[in-house]
CSV table of C-alpha atoms in Angstrom, one decimal:
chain,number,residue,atom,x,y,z
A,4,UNK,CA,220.2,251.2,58.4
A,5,UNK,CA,216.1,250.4,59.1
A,6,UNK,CA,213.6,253.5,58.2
A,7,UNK,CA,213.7,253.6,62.1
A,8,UNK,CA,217.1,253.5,63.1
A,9,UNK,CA,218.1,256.8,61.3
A,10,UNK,CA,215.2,258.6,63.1
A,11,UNK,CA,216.0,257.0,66.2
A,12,UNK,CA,219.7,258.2,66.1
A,13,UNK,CA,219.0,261.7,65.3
A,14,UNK,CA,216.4,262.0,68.7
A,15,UNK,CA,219.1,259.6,70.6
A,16,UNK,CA,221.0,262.7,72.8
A,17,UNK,CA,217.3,264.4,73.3
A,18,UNK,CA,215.7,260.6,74.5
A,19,UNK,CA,219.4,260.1,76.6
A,20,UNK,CA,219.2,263.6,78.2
A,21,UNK,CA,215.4,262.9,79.0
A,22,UNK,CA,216.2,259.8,80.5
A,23,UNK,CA,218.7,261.3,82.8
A,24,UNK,CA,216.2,263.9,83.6
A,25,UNK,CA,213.4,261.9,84.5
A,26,UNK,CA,215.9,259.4,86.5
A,27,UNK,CA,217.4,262.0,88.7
A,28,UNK,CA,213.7,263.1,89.6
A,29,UNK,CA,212.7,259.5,90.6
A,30,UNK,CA,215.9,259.3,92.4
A,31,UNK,CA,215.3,262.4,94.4
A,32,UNK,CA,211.6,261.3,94.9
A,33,UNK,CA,212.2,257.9,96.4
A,34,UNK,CA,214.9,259.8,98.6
A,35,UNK,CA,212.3,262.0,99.8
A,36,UNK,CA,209.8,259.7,100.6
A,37,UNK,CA,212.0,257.5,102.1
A,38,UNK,CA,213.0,260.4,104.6
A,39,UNK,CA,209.3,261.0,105.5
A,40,UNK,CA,208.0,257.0,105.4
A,41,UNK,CA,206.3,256.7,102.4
A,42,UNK,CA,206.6,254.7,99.7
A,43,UNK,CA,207.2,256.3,96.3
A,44,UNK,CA,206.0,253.7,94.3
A,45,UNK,CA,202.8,254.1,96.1
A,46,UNK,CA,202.6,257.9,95.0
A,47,UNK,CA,203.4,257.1,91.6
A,48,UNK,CA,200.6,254.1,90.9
A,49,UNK,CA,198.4,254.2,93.9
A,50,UNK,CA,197.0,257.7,94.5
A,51,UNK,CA,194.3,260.3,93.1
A,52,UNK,CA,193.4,259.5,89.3
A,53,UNK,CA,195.9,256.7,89.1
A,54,UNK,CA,193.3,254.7,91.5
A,55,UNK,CA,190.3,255.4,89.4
A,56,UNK,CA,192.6,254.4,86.4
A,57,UNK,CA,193.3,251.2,87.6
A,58,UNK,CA,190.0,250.6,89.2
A,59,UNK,CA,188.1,251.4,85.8
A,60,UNK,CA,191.2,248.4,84.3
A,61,UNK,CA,190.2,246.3,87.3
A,62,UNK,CA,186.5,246.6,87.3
A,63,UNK,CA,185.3,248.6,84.6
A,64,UNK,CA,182.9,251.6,84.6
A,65,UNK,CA,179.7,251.5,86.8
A,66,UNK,CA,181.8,253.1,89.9
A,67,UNK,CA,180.7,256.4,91.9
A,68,UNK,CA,182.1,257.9,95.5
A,69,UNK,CA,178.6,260.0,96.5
A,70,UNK,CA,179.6,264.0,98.7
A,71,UNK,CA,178.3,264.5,101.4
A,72,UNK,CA,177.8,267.8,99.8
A,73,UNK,CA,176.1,265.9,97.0
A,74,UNK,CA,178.5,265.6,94.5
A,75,UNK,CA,178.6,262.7,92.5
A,76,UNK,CA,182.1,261.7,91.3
A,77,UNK,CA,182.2,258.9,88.6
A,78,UNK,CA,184.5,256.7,86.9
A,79,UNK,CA,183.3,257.5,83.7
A,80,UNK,CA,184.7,260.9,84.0
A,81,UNK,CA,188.0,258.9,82.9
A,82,UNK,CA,188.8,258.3,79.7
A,83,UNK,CA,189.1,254.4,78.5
A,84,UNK,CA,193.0,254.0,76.9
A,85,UNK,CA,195.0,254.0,79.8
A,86,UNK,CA,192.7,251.4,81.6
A,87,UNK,CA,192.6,249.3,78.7
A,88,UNK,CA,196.4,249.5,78.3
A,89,UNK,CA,196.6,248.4,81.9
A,90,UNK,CA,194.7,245.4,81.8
A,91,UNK,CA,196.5,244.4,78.9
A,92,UNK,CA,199.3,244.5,80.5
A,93,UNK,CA,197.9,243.1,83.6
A,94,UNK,CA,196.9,240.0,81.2
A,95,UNK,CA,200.5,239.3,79.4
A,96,UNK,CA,202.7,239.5,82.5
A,97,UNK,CA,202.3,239.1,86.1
A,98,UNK,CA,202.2,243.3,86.6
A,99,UNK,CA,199.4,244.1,88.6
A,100,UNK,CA,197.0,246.8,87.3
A,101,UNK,CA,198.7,249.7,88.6
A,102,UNK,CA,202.1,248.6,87.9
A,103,UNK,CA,201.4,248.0,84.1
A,104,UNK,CA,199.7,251.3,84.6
A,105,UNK,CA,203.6,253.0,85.5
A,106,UNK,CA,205.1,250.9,82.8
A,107,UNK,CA,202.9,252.4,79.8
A,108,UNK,CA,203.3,255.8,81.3
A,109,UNK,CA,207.2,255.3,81.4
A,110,UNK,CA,207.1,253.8,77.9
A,111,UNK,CA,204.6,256.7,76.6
A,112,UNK,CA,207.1,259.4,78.4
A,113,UNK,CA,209.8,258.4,76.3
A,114,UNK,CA,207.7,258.4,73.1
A,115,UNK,CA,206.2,261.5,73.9
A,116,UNK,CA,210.1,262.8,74.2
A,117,UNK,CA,210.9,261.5,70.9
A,118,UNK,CA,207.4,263.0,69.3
A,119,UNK,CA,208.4,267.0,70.6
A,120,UNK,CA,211.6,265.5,69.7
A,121,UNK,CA,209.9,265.0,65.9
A,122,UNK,CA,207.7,267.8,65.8
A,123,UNK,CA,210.6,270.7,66.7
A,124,UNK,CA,213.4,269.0,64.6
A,125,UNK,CA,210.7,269.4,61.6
A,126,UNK,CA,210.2,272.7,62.7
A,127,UNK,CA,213.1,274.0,64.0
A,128,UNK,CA,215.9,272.1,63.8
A,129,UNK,CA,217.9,269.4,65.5
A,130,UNK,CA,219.2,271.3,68.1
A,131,UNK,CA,216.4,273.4,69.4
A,132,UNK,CA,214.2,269.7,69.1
A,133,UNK,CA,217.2,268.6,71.6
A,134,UNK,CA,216.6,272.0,74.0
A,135,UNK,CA,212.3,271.0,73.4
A,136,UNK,CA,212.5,267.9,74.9
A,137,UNK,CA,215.0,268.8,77.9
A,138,UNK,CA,212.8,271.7,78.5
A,139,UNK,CA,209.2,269.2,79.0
A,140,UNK,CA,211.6,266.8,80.9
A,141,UNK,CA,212.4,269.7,83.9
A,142,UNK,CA,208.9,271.0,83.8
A,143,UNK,CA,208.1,271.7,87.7
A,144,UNK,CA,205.4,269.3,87.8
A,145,UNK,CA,207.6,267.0,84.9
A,146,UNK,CA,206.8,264.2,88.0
A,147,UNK,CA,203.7,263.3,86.5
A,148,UNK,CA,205.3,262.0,83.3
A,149,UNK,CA,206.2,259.2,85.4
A,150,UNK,CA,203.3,258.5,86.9
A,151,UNK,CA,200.3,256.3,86.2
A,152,UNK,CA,198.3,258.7,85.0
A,153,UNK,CA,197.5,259.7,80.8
A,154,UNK,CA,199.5,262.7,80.4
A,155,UNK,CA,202.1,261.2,78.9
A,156,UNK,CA,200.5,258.4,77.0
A,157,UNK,CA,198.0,261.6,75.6
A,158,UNK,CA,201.3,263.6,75.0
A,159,UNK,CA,203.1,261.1,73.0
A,160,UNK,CA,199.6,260.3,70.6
A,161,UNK,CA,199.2,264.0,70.5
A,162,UNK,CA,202.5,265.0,69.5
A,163,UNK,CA,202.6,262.0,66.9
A,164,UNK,CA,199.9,263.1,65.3
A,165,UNK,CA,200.8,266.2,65.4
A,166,UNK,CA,203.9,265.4,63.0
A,167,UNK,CA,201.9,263.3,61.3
A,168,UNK,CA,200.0,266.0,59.9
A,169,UNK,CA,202.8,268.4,59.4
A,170,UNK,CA,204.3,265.8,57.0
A,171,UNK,CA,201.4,264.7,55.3
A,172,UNK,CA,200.9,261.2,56.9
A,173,UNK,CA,196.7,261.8,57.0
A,174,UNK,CA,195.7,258.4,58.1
A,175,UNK,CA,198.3,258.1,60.6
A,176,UNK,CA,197.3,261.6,62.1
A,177,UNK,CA,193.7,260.2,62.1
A,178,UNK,CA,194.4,257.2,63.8
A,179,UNK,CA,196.6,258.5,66.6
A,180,UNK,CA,194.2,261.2,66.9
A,181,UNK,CA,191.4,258.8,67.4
A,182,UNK,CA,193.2,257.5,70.2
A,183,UNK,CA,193.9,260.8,71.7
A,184,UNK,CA,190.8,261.3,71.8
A,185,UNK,CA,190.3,257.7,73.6
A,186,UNK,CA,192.8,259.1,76.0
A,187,UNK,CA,191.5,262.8,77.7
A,188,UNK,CA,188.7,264.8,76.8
A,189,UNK,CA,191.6,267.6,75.3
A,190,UNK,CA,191.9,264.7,72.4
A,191,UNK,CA,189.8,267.8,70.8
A,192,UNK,CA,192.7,269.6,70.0
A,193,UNK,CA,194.6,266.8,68.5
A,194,UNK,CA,191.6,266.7,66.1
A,195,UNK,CA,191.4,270.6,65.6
A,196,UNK,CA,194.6,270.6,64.5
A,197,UNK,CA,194.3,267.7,62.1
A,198,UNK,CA,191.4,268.9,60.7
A,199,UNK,CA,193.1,272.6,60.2
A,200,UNK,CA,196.4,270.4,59.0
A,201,UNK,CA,194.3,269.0,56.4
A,202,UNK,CA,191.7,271.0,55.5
A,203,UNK,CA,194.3,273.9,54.6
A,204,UNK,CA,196.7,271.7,53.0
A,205,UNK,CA,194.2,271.5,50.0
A,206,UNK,CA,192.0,274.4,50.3
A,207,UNK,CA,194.7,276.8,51.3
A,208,UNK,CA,197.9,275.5,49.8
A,209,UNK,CA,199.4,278.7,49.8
A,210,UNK,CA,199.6,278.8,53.9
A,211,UNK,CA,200.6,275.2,54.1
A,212,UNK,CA,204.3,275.1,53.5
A,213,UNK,CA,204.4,273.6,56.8
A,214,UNK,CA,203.2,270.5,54.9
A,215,UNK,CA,205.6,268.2,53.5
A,216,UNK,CA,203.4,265.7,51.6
A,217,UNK,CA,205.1,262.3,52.0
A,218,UNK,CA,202.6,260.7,49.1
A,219,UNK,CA,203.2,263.4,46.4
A,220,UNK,CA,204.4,260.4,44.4
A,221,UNK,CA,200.6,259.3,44.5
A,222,UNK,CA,198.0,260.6,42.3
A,223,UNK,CA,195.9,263.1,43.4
A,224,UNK,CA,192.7,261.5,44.1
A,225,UNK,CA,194.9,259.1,46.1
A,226,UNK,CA,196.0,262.3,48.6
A,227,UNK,CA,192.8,263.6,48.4
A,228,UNK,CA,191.2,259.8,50.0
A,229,UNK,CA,193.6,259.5,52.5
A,230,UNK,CA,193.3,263.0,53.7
A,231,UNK,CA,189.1,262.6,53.9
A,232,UNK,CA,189.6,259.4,55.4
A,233,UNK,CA,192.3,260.7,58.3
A,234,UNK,CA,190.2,263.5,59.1
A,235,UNK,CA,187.4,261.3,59.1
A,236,UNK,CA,189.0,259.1,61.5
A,237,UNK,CA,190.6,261.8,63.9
A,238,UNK,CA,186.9,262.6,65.9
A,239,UNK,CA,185.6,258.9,66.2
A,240,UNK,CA,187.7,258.0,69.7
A,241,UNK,CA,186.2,261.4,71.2
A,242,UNK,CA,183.2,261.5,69.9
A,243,UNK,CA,182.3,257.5,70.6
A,244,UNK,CA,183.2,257.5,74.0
A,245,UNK,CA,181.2,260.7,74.5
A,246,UNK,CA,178.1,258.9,72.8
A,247,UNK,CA,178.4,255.7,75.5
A,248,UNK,CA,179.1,257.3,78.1
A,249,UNK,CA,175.5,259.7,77.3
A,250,UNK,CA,173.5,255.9,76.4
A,251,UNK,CA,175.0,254.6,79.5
A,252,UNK,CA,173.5,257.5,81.4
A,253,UNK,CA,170.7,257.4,79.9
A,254,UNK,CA,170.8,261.3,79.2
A,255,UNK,CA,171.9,261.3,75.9
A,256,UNK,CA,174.6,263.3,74.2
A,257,UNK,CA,175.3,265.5,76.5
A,258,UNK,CA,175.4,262.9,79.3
A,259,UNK,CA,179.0,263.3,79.9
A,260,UNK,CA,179.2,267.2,80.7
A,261,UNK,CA,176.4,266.1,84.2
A,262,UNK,CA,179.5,263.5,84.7
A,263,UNK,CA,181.5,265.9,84.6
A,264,UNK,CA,179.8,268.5,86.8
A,265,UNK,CA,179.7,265.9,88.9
A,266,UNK,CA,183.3,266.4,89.8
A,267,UNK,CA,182.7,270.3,89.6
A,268,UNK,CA,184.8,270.6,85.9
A,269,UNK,CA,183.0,272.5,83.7
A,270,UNK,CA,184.1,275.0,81.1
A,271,UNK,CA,183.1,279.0,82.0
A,272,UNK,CA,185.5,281.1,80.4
A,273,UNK,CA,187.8,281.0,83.0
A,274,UNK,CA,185.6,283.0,85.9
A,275,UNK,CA,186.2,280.5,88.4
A,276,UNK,CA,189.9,280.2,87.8
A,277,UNK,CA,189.7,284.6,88.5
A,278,UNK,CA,187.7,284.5,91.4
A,279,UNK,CA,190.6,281.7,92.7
A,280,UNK,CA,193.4,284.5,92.0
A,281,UNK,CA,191.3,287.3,93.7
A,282,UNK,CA,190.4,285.5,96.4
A,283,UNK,CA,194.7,284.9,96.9
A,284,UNK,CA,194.7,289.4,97.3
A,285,UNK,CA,192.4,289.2,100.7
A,286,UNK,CA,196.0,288.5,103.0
A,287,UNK,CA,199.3,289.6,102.8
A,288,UNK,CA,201.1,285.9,102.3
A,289,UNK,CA,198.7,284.6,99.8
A,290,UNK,CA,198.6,287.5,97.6
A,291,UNK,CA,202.3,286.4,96.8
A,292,UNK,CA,200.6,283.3,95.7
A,293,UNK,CA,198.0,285.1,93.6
A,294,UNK,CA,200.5,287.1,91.9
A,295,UNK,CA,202.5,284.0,90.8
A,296,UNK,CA,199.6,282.6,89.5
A,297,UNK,CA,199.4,285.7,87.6
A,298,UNK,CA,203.1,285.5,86.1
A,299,UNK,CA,202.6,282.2,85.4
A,300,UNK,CA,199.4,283.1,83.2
A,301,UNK,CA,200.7,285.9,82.0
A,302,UNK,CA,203.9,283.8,81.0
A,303,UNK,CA,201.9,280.9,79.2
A,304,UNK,CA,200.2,283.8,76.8
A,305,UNK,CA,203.2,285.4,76.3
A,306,UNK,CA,204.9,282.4,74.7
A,307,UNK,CA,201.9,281.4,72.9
A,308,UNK,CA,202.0,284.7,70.8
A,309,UNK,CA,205.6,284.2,70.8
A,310,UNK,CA,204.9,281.5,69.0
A,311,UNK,CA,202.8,283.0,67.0
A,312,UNK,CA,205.3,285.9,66.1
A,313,UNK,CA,208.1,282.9,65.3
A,314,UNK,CA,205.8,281.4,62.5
A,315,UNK,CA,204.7,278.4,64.4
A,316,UNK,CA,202.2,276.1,61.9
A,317,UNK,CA,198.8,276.4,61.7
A,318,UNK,CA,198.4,273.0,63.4
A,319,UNK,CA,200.4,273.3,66.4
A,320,UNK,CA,198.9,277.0,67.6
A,321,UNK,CA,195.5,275.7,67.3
A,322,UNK,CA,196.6,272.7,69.3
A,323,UNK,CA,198.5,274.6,71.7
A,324,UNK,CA,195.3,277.2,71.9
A,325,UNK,CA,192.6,274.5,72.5
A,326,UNK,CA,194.7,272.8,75.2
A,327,UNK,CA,195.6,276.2,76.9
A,328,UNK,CA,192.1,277.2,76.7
A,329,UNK,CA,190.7,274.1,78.0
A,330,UNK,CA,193.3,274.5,81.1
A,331,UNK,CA,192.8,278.2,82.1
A,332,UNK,CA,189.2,278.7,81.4
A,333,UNK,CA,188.0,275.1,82.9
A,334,UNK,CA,186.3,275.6,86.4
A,335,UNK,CA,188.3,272.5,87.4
A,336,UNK,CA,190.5,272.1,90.8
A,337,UNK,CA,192.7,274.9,90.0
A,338,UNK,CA,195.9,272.9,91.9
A,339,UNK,CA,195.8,270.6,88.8
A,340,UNK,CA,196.0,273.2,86.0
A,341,UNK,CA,200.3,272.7,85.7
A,342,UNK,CA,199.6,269.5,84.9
A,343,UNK,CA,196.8,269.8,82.3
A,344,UNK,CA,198.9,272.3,80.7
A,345,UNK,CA,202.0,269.7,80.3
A,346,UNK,CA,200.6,268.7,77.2
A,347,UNK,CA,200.8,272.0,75.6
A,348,UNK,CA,204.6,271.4,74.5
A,349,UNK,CA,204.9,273.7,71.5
A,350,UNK,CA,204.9,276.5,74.0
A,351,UNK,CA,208.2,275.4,75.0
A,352,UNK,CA,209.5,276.2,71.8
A,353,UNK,CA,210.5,280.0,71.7
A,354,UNK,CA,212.2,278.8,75.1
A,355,UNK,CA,213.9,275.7,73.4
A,356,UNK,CA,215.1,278.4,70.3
A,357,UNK,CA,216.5,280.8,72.9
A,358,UNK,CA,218.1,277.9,74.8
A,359,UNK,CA,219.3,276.3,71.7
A,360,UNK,CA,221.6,280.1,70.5
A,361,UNK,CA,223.5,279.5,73.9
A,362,UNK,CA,227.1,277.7,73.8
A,363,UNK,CA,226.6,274.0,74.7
A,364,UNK,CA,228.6,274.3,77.9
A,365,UNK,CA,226.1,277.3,79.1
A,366,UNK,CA,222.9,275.0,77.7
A,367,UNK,CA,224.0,272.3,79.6
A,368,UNK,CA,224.8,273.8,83.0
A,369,UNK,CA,221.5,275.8,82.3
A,370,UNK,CA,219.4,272.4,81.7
A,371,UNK,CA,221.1,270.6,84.6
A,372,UNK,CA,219.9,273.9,87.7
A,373,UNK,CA,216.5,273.3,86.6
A,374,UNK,CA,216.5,269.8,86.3
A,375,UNK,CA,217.9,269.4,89.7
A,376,UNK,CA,215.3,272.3,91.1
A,377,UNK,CA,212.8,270.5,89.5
A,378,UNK,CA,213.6,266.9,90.8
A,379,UNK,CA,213.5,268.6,94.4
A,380,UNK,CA,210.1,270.1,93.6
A,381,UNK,CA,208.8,266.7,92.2
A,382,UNK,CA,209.3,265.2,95.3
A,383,UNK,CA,208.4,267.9,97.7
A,384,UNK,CA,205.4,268.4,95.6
A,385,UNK,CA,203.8,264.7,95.3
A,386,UNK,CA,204.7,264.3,98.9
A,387,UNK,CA,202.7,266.7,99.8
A,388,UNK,CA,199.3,268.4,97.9
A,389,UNK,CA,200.6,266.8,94.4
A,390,UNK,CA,198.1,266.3,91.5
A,391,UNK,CA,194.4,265.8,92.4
């Protein structure tokens, strides 16, 4: 048996039950859309961010759709990875742009399912890993991991790195983290939590028993390069696209924050995001709306310090902090905040552990009412507002 095959065995019933998942919702989808004549490939490769995507693999940056309010909405807004991936695959095989833009997605979906997959088994255990990954699958907006967007490619970098870093693997965490960071602007956390991963594993050894050091056969000055040089590493994808995009503006570091305003995203603490819910309280049937945006706040924080309570590592509550933060407290279109939040798996975990003390038989019919509630609000969901 391979180094990969035994790893590859032990995630098989959490990939298989992911599968399933996911397949029943594209079922359901193209069922849907069928019903109401439209085509559900199209609203998986050919609509909102997935059209910048593949216009950015098609033509490359330069492109901007002028407001008539005066809003300036760029390409370069959109991180470079996914494009790139999409004109590679564009160039091997007779795909077209958005096509190999569903295919990476599809292919980083599963790998992002075996990552949580990784990460919880490390943590927790096989089984709750197995209840982790069914959990992301039947997410309500758990669509989007098939779509041609970068939540799923960022997901399965993110959570890579992630373990990673739990296990010592420093210039592996760099590198995928340097390619989160090529991904979305929220590569950030993936670096945070490197950093913290590594930083603490030598300065604070005590607090690091999360860290299974895979070269403690190597000296120490060998750990001690390969830990500088993944953190080293980790910021560059980030950071160097940041830098272009500012030369290429012409307004220097900072250049990519006026691209972003341009599309109205800006980070202010989360005011925005609370004049959104109050505004919800001025009529009867949108206050019901404002107070399940509330629950669902209240209900991310809640297992975030349940998280904290179960002993979650160092690394995965400052990634699951940043990203949270970053998705609450953005002044972004507020319909898209589910979806910026799906990257946030370790807050599935108190969930996955509560799941994972259930009888099988109870787990299962359990996963298999939300999946299928979750399959009909896929489809309901991108036939209708769906992701901006």
């Amino acid at each position: 048996m391979t180094d990969l095959e035994a790893p590859l065995r032990r995630a098989a019933p959490a990939l298989l039950g992911y599968a399933a998942v996911r397949a029943l919702g594209l079922v359901v989808l193209a069922v849907w859309s069928a019903a109401r004549g439209k085509s559900a490939h199209t609203l998986l490769t050919a609509r909102w961010d997935a059209l910048w995507y593949t216009r950015v693999a098609d033509l490359g940056y330069g492109y901007e759709v002028r407001l008539p309010n005066g809003d300036v909405h760029s390409n370069l807004a959109f991180f470079p990875l996914l494009p790139w991936l999409e004109r590679f695959m564009h160039a091997v095989s007779p795909l077209s742009y958005a096509d190999g833009g569903l295919v990476v997605s599809l292919l980083a979906s599963l790998a992002a399912a075996w990552g949580i997959f990784a990460v919880a088994e490390h943590v927790y255990g096989r089984r709750a890993a197995v209840c982790a990954v069914l959990l992301w699958a039947v997410l309500p907006v758990g669509i989007v991991q098939s779509m041609a967007y970068s939540e799923s490619l960022f997901t399965a970098l993110a959570a890579w790195s992630l373990y990673a870093a739990l296990t010592g693997r420093w210039l592996t965490a760099g590198t995928l983290a340097l390619l989160a960071g090529l991904t979305r602007p929220v590569g950030l956390a993936v670096v945070a939590a490197v950093w913290v991963a590594g930083i603490t594993s030598f300065v604070i050894p005590s607090v690091t028993s999360f860290v299974r050091d895979r070269s403690t056969a190597l000296a120490p000055g060998a750990r001690n390069w390969r830990c500088a040089l993944g953190l080293a590493l980790a910021p560059l994808g980030a950071a160097g696209y940041v830098l272009w995009v500012g030369h290429r503006t012409g307004k220097g570091p900072l250049g990519y924050l006026d691209v972003q305003a341009g599309w109205r995203n800006g980070f202010d603490g989360g005011a925005a995001f609370a004049r959104f819910v109050g505004e919800k309280f001025t009529s009867f049937p949108s206050a019901l709306a404002g107070v399940g945006l509330i629950v669902g706040v209240g209900l991310v924080v809640w297992l975030y310090v349940v998280g904290v309570r179960q002993g979650q590592p160092l690394p995965l509550l400052v990634y699951t902090g940043v990203v949270t933060a970053l998705a609450l407290c953005a002044s972004s279109y507020f319909g898209s905040k589910p979806r910026l939040l799906m990257p946030a798996f370790p807050l599935l975990f108190p969930l996955a552990l509560a799941l994972a003390r259930l009888r099988t038989s109870r787990s299962t019919w359990v996963v298999g009412g939300v999946a299928v509630a979750s399959a009909v609000y896929g489809a309901f969901w991108l036939n209708g507002s769906g992701p901006p």
